[in-house]
CSV table of C-alpha atoms in Angstrom, one decimal:
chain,number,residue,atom,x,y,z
M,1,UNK,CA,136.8,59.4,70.4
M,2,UNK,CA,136.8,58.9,74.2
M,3,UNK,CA,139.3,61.5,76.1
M,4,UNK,CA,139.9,60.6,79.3
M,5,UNK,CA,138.2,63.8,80.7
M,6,UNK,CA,134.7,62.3,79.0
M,7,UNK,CA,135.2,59.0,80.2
M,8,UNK,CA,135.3,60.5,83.9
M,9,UNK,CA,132.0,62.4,83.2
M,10,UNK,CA,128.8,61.6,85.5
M,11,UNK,CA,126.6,61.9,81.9
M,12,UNK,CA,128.4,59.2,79.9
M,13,UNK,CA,125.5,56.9,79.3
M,14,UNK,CA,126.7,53.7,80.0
M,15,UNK,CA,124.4,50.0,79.7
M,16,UNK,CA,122.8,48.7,82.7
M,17,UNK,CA,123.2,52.3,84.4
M,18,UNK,CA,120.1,51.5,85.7
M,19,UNK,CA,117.9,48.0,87.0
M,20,UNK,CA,117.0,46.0,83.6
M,21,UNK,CA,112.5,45.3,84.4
M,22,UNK,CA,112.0,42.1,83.6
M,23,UNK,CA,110.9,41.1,80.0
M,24,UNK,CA,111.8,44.1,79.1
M,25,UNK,CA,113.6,46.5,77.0
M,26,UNK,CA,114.8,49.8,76.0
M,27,UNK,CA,115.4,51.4,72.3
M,28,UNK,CA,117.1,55.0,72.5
M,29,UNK,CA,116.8,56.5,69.1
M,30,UNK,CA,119.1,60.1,69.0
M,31,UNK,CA,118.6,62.0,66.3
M,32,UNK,CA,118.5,66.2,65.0
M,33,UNK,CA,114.8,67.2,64.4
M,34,UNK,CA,113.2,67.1,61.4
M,35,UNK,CA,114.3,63.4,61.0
M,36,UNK,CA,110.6,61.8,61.0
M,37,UNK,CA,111.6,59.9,64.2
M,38,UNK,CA,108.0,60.2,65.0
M,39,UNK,CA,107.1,58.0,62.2
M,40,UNK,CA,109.3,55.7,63.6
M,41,UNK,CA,108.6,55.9,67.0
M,42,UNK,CA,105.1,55.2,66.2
M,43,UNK,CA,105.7,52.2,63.9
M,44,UNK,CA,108.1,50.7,66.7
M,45,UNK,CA,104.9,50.6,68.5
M,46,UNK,CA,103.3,49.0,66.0
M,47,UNK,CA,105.6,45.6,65.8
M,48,UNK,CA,103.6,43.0,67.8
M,49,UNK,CA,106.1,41.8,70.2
M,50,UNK,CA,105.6,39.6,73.6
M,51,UNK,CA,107.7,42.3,76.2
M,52,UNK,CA,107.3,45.6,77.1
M,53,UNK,CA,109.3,47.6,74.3
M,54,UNK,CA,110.1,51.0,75.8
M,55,UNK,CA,111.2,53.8,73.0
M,56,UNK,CA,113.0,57.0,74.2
M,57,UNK,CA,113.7,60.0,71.7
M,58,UNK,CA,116.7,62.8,72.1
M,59,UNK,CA,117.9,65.2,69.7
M,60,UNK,CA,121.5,64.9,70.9
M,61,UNK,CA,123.4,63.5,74.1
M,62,UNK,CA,124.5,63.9,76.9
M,63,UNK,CA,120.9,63.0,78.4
M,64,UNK,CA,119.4,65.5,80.9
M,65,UNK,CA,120.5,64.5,84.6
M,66,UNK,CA,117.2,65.3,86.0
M,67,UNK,CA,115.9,62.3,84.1
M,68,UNK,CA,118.5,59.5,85.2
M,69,UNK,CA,116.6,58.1,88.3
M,70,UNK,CA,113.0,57.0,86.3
M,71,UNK,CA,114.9,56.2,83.0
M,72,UNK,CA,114.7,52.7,81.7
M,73,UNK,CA,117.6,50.4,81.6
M,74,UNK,CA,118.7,51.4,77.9
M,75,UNK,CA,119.0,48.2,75.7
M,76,UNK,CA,120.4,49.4,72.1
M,77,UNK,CA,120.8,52.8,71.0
M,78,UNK,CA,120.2,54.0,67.1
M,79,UNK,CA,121.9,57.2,65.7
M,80,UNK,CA,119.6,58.5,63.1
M,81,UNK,CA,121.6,60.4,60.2
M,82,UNK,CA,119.8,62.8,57.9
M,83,UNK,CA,122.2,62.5,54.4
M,84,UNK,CA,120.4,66.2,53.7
M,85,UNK,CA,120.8,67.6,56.7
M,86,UNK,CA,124.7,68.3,57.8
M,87,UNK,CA,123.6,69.2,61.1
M,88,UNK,CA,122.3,66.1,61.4
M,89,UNK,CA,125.8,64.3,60.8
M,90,UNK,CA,127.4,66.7,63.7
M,91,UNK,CA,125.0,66.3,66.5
M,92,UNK,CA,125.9,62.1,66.0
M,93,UNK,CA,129.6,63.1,65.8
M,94,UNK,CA,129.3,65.3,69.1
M,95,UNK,CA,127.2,62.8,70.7
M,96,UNK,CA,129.1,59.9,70.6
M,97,UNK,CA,131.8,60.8,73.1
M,98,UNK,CA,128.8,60.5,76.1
M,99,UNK,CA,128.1,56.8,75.1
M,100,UNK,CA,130.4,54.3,77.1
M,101,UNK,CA,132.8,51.9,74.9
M,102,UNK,CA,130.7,49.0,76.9
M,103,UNK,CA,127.6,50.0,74.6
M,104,UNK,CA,129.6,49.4,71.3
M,105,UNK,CA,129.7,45.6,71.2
M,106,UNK,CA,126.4,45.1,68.9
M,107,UNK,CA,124.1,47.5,71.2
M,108,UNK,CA,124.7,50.7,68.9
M,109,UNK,CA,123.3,51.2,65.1
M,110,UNK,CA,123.2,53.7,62.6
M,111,UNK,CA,120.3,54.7,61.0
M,112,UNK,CA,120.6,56.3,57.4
M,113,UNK,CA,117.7,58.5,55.9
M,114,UNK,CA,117.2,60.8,53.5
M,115,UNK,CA,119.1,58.5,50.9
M,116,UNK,CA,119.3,60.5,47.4
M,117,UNK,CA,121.4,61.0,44.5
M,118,UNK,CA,124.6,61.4,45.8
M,119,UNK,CA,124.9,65.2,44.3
M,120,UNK,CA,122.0,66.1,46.5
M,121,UNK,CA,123.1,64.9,49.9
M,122,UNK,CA,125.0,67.1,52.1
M,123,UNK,CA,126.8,64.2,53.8
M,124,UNK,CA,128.0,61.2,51.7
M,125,UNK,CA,126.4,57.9,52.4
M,126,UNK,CA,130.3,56.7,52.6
M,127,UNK,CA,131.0,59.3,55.3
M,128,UNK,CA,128.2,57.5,57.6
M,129,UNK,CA,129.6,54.0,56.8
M,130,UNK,CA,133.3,54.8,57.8
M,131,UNK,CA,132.1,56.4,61.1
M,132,UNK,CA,129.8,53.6,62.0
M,133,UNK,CA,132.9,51.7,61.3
M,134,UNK,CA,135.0,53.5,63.9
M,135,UNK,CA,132.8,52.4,66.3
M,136,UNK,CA,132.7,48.9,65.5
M,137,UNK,CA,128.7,49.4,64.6
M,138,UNK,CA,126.3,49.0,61.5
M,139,UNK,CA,124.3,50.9,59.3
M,140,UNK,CA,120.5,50.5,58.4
M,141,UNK,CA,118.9,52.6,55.7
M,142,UNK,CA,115.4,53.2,55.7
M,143,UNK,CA,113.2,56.3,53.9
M,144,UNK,CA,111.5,57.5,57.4
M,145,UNK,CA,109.0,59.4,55.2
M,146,UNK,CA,107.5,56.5,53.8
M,147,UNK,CA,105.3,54.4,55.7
M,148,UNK,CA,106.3,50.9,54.1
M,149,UNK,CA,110.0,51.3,54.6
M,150,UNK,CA,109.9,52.6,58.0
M,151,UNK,CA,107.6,49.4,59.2
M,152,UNK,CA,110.6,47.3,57.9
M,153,UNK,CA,112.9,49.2,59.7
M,154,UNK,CA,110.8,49.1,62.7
M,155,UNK,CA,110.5,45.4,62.5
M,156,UNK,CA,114.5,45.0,62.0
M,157,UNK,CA,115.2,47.0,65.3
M,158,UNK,CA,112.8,45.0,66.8
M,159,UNK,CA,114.6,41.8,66.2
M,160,UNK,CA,118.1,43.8,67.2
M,161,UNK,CA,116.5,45.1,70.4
M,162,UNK,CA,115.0,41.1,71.0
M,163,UNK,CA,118.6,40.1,71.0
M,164,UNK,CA,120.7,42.6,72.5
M,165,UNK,CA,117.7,43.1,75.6
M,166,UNK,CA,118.8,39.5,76.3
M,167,UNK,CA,115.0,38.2,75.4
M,168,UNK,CA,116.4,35.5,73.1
M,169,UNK,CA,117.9,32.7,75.1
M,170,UNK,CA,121.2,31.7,74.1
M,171,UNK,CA,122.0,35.2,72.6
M,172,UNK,CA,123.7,38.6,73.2
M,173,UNK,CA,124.6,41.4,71.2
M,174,UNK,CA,128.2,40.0,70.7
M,175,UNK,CA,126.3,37.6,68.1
M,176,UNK,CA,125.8,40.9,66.2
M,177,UNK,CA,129.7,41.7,66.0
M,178,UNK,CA,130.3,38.6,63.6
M,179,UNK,CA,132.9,39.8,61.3
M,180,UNK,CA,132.2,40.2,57.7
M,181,UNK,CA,128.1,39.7,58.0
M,182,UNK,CA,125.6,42.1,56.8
M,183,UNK,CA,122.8,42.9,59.7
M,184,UNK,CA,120.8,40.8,57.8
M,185,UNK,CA,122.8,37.9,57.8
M,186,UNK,CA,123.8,38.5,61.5
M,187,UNK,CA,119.9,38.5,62.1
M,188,UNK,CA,119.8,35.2,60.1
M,189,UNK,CA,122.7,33.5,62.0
M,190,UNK,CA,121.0,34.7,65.4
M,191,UNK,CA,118.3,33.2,64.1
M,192,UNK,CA,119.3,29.8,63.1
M,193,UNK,CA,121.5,29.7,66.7
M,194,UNK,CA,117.8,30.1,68.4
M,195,UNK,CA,116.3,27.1,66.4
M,196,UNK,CA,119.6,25.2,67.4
M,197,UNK,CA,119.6,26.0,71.1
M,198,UNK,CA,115.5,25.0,70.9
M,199,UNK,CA,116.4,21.7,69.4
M,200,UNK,CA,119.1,20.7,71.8
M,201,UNK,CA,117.0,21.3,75.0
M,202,UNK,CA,114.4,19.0,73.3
């Protein structure tokens, strides 16, 4: 996935290119049009949270250059895939080589959408699953078209983003790496490794 030609590129987006603000922290979400990131933009911004939650949109990477100097610190990035769209499948594929290996220890997600019968989807749901794989990353699925599931997605990126932004103390994103855990469970284990850190300092 990374040739070495890539790797020696100026545009690789790499974590902590940029000065981390405190209590804060960054969610990239890249993704082809058409994908309702909006709606999930918007409900990001809806999660009550105690730090300054920055979201960024792209249809694809590389990032534009111009950009680079006022961009925040990214924090976790989340590939949205469209399973109607193949397009949307290819733009991840070609955008992957532009994210440094650094970002794929628990700081990189894939988002599924558009989940249907399987005869109607122009990319299989297993397809997704053995590339997220590749990169040592998960999947979340969520229906970005309606308003219920995307607040619980919102909400579960939210705790991710809490964790790998280093805003939990005691954490990083490598908790996220556990083998053989769903996200759920990860985020349940991070969870109960909080209340255990809280209870030894008292």
């Amino acid at each position: 996935m990374f040739s070495e030609t890539l790797m020696d590129r100026m545009d690789l987006l790499r974590p902590y290119s940029n000065p981390a603000q405190p209590n804060s922290a960054t969610i990239l979400l890249v993704g082809a049009d058409g994908l309702g990131q909006e709606h999930l933009v918007e409900a990001l911004h809806k999660v009550h949270v105690t730090f300054n939650l920055n979201v960024h949109v792209a249809n694809k990477l590389p990032l534009l250059e111009e950009g680079e100097k006022t961009r925040h610190c990214i924090s976790l990035i989340v590939f949205l895939v469209d399973l109607t769209n193949p397009y949307s499948m290819t733009s991840v594929q070609d955008s992957l080589p532009y994210v440094a290996p650094d970002f794929f220890v628990g700081k990189v997600f894939f988002l599924i959408t558009g989940v249907k019968l399987e005869k109607d989807c122009a990319v299989s749901h297993a397809s997704v699953i053995n590339l997220a794989r590749t990169c040592h990353s998960e999947c979340i699925c969520a229906d970005l078209q309606n308003e219920g599931s995307v607040r619980l997605a919102a909400e579960r990126l939210v705790k991710i983003l809490k964790i790998v932004g280093g805003l939990i103390p005691g954490l990083s994103s490598t908790c996220l790496c556990r083998p053989m855990l769903s996200v759920t469970d990860r985020l349940s284990f991070c969870e109960m490794s909080k209340e255990d850190s809280m209870n030894e300092q008292s």
